[in-house]
mmCIF file of C-alpha atoms and ligand atoms in Angstrom:
data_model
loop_
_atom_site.group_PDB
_atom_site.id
_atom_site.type_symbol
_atom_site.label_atom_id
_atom_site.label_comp_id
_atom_site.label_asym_id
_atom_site.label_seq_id
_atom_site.Cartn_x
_atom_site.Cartn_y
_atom_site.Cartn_z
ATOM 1 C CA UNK A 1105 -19.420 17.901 15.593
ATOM 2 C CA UNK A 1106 -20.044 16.936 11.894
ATOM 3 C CA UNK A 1107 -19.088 13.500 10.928
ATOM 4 C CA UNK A 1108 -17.096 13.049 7.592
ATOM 5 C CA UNK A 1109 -17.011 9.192 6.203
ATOM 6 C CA UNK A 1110 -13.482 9.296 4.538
ATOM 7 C CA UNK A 1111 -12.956 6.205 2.184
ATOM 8 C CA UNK A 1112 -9.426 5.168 1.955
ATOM 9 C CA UNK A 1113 -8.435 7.472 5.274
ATOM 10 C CA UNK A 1114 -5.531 4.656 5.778
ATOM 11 C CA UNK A 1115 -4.128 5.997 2.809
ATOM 12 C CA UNK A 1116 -1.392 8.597 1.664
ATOM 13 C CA UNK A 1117 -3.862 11.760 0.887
ATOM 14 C CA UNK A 1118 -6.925 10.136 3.195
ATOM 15 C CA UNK A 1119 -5.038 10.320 6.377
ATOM 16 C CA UNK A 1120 -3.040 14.028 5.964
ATOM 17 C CA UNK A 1121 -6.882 14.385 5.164
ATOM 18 C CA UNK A 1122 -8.233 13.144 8.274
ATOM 19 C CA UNK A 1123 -5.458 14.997 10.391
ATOM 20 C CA UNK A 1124 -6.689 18.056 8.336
ATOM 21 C CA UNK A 1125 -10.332 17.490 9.006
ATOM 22 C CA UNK A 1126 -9.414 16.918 12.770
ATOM 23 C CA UNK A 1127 -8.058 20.383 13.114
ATOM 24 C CA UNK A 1128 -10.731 21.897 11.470
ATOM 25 C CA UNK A 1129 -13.274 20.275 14.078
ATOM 26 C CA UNK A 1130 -14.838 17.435 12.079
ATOM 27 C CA UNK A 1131 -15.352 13.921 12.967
ATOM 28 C CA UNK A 1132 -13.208 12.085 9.967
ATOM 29 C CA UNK A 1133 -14.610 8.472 10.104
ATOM 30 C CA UNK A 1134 -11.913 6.214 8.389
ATOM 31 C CA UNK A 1135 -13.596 3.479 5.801
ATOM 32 C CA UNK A 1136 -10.720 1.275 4.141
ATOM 33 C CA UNK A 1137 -10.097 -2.351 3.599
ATOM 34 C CA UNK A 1138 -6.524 -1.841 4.215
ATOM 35 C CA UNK A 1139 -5.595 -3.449 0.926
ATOM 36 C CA UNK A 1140 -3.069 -0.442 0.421
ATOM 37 C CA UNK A 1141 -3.741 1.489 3.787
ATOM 38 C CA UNK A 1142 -2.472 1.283 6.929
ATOM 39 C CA UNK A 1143 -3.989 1.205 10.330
ATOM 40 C CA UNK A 1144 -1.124 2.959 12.187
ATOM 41 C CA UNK A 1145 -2.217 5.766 9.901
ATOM 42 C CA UNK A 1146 -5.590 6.309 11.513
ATOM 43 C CA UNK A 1147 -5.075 8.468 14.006
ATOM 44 C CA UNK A 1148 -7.329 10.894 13.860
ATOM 45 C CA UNK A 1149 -11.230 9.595 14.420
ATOM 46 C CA UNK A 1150 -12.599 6.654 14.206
ATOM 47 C CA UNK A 1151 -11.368 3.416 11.797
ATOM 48 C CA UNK A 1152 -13.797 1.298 10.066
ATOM 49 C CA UNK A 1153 -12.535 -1.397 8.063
ATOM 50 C CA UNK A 1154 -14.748 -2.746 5.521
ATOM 51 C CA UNK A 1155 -14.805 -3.054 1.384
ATOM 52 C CA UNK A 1156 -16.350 -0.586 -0.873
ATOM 53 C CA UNK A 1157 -18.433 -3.398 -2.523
ATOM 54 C CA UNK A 1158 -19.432 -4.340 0.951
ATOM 55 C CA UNK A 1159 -23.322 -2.742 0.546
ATOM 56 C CA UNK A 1160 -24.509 -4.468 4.069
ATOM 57 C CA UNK A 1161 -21.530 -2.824 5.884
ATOM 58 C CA UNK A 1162 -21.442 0.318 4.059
ATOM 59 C CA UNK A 1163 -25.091 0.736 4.896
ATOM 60 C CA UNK A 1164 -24.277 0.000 8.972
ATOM 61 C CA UNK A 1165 -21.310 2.810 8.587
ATOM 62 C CA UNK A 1166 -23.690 4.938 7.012
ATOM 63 C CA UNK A 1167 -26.606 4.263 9.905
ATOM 64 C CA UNK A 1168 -23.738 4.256 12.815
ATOM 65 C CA UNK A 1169 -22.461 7.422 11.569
ATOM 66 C CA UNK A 1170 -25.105 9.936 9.693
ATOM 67 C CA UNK A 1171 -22.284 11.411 7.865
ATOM 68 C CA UNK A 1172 -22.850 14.933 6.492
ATOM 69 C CA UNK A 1173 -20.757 14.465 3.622
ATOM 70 C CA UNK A 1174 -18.238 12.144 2.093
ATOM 71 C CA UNK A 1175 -14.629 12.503 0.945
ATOM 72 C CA UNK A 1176 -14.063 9.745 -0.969
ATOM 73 C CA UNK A 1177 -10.147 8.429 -1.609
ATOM 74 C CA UNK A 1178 -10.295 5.006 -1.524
ATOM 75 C CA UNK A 1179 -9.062 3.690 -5.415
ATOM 76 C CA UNK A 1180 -6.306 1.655 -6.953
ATOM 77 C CA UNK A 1181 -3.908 3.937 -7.941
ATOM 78 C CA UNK A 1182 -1.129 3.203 -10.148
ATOM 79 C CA UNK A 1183 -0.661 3.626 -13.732
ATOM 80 C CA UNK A 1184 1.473 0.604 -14.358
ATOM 81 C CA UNK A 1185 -0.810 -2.002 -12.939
ATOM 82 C CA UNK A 1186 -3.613 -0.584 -14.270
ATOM 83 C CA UNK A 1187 -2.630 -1.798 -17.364
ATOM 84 C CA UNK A 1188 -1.037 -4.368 -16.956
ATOM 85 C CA UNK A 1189 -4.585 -5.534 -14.701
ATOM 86 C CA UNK A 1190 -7.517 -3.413 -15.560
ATOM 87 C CA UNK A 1191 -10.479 -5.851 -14.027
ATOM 88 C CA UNK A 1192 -9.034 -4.554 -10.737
ATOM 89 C CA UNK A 1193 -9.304 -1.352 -11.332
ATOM 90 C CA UNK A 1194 -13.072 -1.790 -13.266
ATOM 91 C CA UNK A 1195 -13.786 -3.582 -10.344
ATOM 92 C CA UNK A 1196 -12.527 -1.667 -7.364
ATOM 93 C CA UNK A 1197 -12.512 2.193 -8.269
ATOM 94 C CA UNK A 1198 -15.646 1.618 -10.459
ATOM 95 C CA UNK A 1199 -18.052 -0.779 -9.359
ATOM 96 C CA UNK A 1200 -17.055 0.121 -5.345
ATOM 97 C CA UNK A 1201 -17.938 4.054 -6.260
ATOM 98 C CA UNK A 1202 -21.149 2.660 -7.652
ATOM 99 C CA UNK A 1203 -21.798 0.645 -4.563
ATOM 100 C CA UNK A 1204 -20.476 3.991 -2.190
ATOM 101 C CA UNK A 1205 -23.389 6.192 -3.714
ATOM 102 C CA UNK A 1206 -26.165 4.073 -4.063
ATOM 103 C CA UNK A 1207 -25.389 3.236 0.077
ATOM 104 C CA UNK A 1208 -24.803 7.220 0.049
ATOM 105 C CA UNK A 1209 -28.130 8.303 -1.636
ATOM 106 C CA UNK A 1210 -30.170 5.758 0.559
ATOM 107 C CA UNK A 1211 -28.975 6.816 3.230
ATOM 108 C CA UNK A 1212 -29.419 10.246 2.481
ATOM 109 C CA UNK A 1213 -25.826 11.468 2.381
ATOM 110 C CA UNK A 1214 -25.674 13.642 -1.014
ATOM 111 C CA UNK A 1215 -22.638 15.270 -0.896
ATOM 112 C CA UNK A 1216 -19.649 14.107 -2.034
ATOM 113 C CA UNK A 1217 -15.691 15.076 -2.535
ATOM 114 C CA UNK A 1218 -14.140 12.813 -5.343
ATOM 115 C CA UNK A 1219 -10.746 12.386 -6.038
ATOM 116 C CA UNK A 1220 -10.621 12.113 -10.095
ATOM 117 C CA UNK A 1221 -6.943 12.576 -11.775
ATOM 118 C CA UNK A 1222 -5.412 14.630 -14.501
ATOM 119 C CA UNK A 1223 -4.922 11.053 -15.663
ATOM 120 C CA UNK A 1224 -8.459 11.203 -17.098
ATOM 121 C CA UNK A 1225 -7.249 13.911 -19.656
ATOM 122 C CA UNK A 1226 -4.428 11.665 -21.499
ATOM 123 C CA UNK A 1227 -1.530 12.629 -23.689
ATOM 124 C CA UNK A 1228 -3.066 16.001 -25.162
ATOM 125 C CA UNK A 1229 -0.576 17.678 -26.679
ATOM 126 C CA UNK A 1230 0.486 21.220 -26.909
ATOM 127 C CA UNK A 1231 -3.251 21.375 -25.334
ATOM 128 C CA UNK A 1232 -3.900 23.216 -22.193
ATOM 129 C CA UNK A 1233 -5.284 21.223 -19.698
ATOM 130 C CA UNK A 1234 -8.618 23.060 -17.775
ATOM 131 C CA UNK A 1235 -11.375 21.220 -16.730
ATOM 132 C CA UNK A 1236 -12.849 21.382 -20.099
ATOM 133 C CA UNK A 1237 -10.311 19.767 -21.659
ATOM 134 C CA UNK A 1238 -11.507 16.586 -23.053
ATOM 135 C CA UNK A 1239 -11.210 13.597 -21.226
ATOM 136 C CA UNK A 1240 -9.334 11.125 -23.472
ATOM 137 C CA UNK A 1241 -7.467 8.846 -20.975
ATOM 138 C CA UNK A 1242 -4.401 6.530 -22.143
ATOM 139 C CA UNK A 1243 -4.726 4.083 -19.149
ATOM 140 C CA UNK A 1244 -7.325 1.937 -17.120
ATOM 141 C CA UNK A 1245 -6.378 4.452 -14.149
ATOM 142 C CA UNK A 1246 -7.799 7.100 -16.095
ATOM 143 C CA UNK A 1247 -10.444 5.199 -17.531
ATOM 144 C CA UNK A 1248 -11.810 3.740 -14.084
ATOM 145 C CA UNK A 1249 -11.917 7.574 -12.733
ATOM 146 C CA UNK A 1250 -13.410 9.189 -15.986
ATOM 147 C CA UNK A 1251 -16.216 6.603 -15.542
ATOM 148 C CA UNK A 1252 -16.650 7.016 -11.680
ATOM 149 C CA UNK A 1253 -17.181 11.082 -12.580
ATOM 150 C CA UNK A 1254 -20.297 9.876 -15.549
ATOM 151 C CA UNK A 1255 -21.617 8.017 -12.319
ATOM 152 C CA UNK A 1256 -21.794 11.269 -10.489
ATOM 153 C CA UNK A 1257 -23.236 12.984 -13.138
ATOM 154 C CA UNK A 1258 -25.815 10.666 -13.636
ATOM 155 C CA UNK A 1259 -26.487 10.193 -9.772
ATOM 156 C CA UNK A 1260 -27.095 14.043 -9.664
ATOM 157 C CA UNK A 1261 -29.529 14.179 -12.391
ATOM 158 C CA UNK A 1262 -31.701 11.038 -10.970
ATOM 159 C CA UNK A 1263 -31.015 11.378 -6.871
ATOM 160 C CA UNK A 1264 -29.423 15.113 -6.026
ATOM 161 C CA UNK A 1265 -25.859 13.720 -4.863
ATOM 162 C CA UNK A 1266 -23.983 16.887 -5.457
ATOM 163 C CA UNK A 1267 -20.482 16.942 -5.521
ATOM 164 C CA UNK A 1268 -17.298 18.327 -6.097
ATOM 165 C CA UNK A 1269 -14.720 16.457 -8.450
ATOM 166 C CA UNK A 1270 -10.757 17.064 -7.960
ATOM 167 C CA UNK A 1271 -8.898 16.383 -10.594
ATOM 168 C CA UNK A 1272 -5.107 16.029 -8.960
ATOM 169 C CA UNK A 1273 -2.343 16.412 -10.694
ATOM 170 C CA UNK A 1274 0.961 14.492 -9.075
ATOM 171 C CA UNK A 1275 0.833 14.483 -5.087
ATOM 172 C CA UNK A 1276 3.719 14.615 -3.430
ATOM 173 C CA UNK A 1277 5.253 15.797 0.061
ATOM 174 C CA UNK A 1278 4.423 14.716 3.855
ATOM 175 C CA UNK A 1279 3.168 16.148 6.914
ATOM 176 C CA UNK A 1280 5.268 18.672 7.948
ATOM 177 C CA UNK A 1281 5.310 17.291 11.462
ATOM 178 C CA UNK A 1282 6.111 13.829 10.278
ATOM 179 C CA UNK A 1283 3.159 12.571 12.206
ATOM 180 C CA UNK A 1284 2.021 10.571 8.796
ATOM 181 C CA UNK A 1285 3.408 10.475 5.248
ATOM 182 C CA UNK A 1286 3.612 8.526 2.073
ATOM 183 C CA UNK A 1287 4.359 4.857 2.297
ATOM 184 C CA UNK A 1288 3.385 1.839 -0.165
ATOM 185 C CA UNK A 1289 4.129 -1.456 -0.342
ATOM 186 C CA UNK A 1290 5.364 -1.645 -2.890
ATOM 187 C CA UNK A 1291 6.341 1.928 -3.729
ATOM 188 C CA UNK A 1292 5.816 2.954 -6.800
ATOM 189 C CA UNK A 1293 5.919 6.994 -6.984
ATOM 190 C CA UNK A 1294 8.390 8.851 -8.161
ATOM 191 C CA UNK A 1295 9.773 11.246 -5.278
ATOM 192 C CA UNK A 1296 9.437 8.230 -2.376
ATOM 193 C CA UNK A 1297 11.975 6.067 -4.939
ATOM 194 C CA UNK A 1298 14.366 8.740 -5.352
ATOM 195 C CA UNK A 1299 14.426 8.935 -1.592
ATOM 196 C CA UNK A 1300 14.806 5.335 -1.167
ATOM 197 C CA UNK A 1301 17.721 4.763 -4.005
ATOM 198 C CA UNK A 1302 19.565 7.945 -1.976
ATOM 199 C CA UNK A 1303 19.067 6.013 1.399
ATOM 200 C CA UNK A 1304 19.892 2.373 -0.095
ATOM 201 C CA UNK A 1305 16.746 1.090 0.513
ATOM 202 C CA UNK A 1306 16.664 -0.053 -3.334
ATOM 203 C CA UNK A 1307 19.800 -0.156 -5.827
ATOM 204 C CA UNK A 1308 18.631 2.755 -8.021
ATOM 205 C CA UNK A 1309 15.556 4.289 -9.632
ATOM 206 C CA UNK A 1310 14.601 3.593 -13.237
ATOM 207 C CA UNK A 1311 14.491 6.564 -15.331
ATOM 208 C CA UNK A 1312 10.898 4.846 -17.050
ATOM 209 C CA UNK A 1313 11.830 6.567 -20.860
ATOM 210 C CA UNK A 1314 14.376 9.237 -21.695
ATOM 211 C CA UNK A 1315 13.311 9.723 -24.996
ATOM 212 C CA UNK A 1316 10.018 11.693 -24.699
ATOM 213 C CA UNK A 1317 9.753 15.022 -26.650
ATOM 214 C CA UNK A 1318 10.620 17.335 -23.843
ATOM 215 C CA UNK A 1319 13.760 19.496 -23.126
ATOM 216 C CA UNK A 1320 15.953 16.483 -21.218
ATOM 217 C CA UNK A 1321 13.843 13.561 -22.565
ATOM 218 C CA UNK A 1322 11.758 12.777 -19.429
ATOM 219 C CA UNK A 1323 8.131 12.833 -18.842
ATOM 220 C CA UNK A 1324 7.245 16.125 -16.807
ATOM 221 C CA UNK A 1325 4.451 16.524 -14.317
ATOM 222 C CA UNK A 1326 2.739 18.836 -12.353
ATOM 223 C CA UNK A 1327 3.696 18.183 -8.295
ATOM 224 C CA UNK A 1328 1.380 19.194 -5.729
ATOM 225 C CA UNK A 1329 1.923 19.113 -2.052
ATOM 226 C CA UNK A 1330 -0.292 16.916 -0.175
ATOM 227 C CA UNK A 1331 -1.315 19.457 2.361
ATOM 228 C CA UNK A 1332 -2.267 21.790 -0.231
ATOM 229 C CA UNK A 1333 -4.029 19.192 -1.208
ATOM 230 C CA UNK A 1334 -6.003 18.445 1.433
ATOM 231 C CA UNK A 1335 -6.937 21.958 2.016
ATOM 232 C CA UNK A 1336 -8.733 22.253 -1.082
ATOM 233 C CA UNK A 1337 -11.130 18.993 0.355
ATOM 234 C CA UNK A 1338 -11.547 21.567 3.143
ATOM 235 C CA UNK A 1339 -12.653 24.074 0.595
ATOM 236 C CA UNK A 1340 -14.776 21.403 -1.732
ATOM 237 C CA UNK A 1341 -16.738 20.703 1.646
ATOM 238 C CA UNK A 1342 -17.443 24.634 2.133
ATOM 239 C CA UNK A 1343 -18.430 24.560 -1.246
ATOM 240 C CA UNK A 1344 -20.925 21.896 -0.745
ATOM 241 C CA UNK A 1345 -22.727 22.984 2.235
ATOM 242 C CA UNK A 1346 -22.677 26.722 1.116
ATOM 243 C CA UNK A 1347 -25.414 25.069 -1.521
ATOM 244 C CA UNK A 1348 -22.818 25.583 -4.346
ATOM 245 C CA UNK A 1349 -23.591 23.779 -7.631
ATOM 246 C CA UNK A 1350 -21.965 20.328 -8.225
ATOM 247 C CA UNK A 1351 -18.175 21.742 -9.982
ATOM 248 C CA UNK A 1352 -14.865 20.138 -11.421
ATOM 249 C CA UNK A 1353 -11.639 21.374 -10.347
ATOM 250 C CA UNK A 1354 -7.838 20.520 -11.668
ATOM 251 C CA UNK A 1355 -5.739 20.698 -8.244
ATOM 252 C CA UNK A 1356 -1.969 21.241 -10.064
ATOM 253 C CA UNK A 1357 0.145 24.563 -9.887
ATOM 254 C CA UNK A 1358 0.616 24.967 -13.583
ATOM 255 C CA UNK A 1359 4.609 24.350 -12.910
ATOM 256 C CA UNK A 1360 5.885 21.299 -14.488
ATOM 257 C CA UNK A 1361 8.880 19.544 -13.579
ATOM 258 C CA UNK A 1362 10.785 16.517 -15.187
ATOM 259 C CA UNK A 1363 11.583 13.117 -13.412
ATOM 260 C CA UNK A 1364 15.440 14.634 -13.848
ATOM 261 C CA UNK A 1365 14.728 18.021 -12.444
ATOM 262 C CA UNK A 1366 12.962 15.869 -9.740
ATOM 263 C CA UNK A 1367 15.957 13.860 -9.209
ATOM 264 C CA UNK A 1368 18.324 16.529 -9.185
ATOM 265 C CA UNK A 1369 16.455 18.264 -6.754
ATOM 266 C CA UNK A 1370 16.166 15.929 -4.554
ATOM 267 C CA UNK A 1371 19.930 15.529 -4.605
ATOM 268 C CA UNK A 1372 20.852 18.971 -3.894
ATOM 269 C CA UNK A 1373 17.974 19.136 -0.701
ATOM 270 C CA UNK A 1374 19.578 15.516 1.070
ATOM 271 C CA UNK A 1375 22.852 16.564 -0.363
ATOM 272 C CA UNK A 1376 23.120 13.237 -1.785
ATOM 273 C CA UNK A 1377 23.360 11.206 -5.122
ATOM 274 C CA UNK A 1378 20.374 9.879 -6.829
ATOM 275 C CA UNK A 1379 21.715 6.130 -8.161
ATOM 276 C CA UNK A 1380 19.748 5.954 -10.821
ATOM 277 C CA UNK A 1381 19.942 4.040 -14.131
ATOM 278 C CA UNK A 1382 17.527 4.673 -17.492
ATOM 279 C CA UNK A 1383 15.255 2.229 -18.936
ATOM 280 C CA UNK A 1384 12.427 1.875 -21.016
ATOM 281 C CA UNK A 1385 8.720 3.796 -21.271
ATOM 282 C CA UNK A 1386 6.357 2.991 -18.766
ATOM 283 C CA UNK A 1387 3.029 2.034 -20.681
ATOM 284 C CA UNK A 1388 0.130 4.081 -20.276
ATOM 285 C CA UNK A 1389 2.868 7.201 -19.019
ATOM 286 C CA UNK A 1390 1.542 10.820 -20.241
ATOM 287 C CA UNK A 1391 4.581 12.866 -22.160
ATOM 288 C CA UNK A 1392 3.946 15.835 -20.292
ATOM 289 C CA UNK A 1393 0.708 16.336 -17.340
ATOM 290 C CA UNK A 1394 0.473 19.778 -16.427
ATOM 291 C CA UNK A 1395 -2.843 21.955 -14.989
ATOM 292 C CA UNK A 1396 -3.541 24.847 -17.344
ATOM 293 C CA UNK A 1397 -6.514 25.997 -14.694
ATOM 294 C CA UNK A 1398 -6.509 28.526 -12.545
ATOM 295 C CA UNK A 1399 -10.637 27.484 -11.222
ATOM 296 C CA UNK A 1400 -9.803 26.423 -7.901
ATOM 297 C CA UNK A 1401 -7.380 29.591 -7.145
ATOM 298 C CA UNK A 1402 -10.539 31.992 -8.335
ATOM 299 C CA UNK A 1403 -13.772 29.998 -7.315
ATOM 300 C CA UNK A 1404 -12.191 28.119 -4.203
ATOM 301 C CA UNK A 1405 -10.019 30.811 -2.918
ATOM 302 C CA UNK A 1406 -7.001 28.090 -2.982
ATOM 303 C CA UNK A 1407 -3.664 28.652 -2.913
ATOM 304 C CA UNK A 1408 -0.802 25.686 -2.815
ATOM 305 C CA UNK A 1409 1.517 27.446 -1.024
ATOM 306 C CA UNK A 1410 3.507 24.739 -0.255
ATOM 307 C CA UNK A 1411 3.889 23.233 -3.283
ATOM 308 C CA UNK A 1412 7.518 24.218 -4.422
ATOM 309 C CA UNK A 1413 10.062 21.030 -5.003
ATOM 310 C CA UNK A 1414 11.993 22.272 -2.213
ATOM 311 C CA UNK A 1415 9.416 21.797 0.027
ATOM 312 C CA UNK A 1416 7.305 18.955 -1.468
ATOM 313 C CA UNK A 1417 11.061 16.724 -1.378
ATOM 314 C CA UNK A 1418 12.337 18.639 2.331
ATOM 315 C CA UNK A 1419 8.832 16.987 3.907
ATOM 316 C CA UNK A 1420 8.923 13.739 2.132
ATOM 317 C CA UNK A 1421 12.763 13.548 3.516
ATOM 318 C CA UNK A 1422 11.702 14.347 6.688
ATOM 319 C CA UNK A 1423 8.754 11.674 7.087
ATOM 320 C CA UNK A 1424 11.009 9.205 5.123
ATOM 321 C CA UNK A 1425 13.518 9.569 7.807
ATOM 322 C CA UNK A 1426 11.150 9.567 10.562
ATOM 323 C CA UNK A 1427 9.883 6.089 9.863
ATOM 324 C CA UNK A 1428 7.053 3.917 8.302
ATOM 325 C CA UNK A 1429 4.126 1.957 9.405
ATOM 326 C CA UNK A 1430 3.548 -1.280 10.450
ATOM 327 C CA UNK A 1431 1.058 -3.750 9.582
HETATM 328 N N1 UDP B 1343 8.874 7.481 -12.818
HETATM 329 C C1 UDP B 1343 10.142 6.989 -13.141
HETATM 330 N N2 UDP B 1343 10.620 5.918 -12.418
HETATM 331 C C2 UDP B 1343 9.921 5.332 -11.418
HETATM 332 C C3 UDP B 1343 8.629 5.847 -11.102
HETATM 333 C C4 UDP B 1343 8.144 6.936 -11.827
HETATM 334 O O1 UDP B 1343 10.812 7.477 -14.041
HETATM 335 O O2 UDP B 1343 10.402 4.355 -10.837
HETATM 336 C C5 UDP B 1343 8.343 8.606 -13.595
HETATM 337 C C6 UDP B 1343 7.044 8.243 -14.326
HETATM 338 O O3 UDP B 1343 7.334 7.690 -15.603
HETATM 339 C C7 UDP B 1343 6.353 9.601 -14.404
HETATM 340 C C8 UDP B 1343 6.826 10.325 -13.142
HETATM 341 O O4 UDP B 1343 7.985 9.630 -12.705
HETATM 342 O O5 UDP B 1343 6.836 10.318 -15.501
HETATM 343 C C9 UDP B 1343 5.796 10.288 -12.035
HETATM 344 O O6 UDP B 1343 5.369 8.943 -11.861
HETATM 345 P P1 UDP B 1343 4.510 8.491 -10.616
HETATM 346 O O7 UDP B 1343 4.350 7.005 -10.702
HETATM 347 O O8 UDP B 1343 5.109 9.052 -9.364
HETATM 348 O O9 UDP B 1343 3.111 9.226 -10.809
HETATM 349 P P2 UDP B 1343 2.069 9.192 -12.049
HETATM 350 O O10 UDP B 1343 2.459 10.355 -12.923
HETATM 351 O O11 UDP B 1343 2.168 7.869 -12.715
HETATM 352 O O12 UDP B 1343 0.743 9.398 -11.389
#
């Protein structure tokens, strides 16, 4: 059985990940400091904790393990504090990548699944967003992956580490058997907010800016469903060991939605209100993020099926109701 190291597998997309590598018949090995993870998320192969900086125990995981490729998840994540605290994210997402690969390429490990974001395109508008689009990012999010994707560019030249970068558009959605799901501390995405204000786990959501330049005044964004998702790893790994060249693909369905038709949504699915009140712009937010590429359907053979609202809200209720971990 092939071993898969899987940074940030304690995460939201690492550990439907892992449960998706499990069924598949890999080994996902689970690297993650826990700084955002959870260990009651690990369920499906082994957990190492340990810090992507950490070069002595990154190069024990990699001689423990002889990992045949890596997905790699682990990052800060959010827009907000990325601008608001940017050394983190230089730090983590940037100089931890660097550390990953040059423990990767000694070791021998040269293939590699990166999670990149649509972030790194910016507010483009009226452009379509493909992976040639250029990369002109509005916040340190964005910046921190745009820079982690030169690194892999340059690491190919000099050392052979091929890989295959996703750009994801917004993830969203659970585990249909509500074995795992989306939960941060604190929560800071859209759809798990709207669930909490319905269930009165927080007075209401913040509308962040209802004066953007779209039909209802709210930012729109392309949702895809985390199991979709993960199946396109599945694919990137194919990919990779079918001696494919190194590739970029956006993972979005080309189907925006606004935070309201989000919101109203999600009421009409839980059959409850939304309390909600509007505020201000959120800096470094994108007017409108939405994939333009069709790449990973024709290359990849992928298909997010389960990416509709309905369903993408219907498994996030489900998980939400089912519980949350523990640390
Ligand atoms: N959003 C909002 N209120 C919140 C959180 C998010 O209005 O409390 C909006 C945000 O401005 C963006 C969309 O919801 O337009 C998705 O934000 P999220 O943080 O979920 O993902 P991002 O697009 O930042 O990756």
């Amino acid at each position: 059985m092939q071993n898969i190291l899987v940074t940030g597998g304690a995460g939201y997309i690492g550990s439907h990940a892992c449960k998706a590598l499990r069924d598949a018949g890999y080994t996902p090995v689970t690297y993650d400091n826990l700084s955002t993870g959870w260990e009651d998320a690990v369920k499906f192969g082994p957990f190492e904790q340990g810090d992507l900086t950490d070069r002595d125990r990154l190069d024990q995981i990699f001689a423990a393990y002889q990992p045949s490729a890596i997905l790699h998840f682990a990052a800060l994540s959010q827009v907000g504090e990325s601008m608001r605290e940017p050394g983190l994210y230089w730090h983590n997402n940037v100089a931890g990548s660097l550390t990953l690969f040059q423990a990767a390429v000694q070791a021998g490990c040269l293939n590699v699944v990166f999670s990149s974001t649509c972030a790194t395109y910016g507010d483009q508008d009226n452009v379509v967003l493909d992976e040639s689009s250029p990369r002109q990012p509005i916040n340190a999010y964005g910046g921190s992956k745009r820079a982690v994707e030169e690194i892999l560019r340059d690491f190919e030249a000099a050392y052979g580490l091929r890989h295959v970068i996703f750009r994801y558009f917004n993830v969203a959605g659970a585990d249909p058997e509500a074995e795992i799901g989306e939960f941060h501390q604190p929560e800071t995405h859209l759809i798990p907010l709207i669930l909490d204000a319905i269930e009165g786990k927080r007075d209401a959501l913040t509308v962040f800016g209802t004066d953007y330049d779209t039909p209802d005044g709210t930012c729109i964004r392309d949702y895809v469903h985390v199991m979709d998702l993960v199946e396109a790893h599945l694919l990137g790994l194919d990919w990779l060991q079918a001696d494919n060249p190194s590739r970029v693909f956006n993972l979005g369905t080309g189907c925006g939605f606004s935070v309201r038709e989000v919101m109203d949504r999600a009421a009409a699915i839980t059959g409850r209100e939304v309390p909600f009140v509007e505020g201000p712009r959120r800096p470094g937010d994108c007017r409108k993020l939405v994939s333009g590429s069709s790449r990973a359907a024709t290359e990849l053979g992928w298909s997010p099926d389960r990416s509709t609202l309905d369903r993408m809200i219907g498994d996030a209720w489900r998980w939400h109701q089912a519980g949350h971990y523990e640390k």
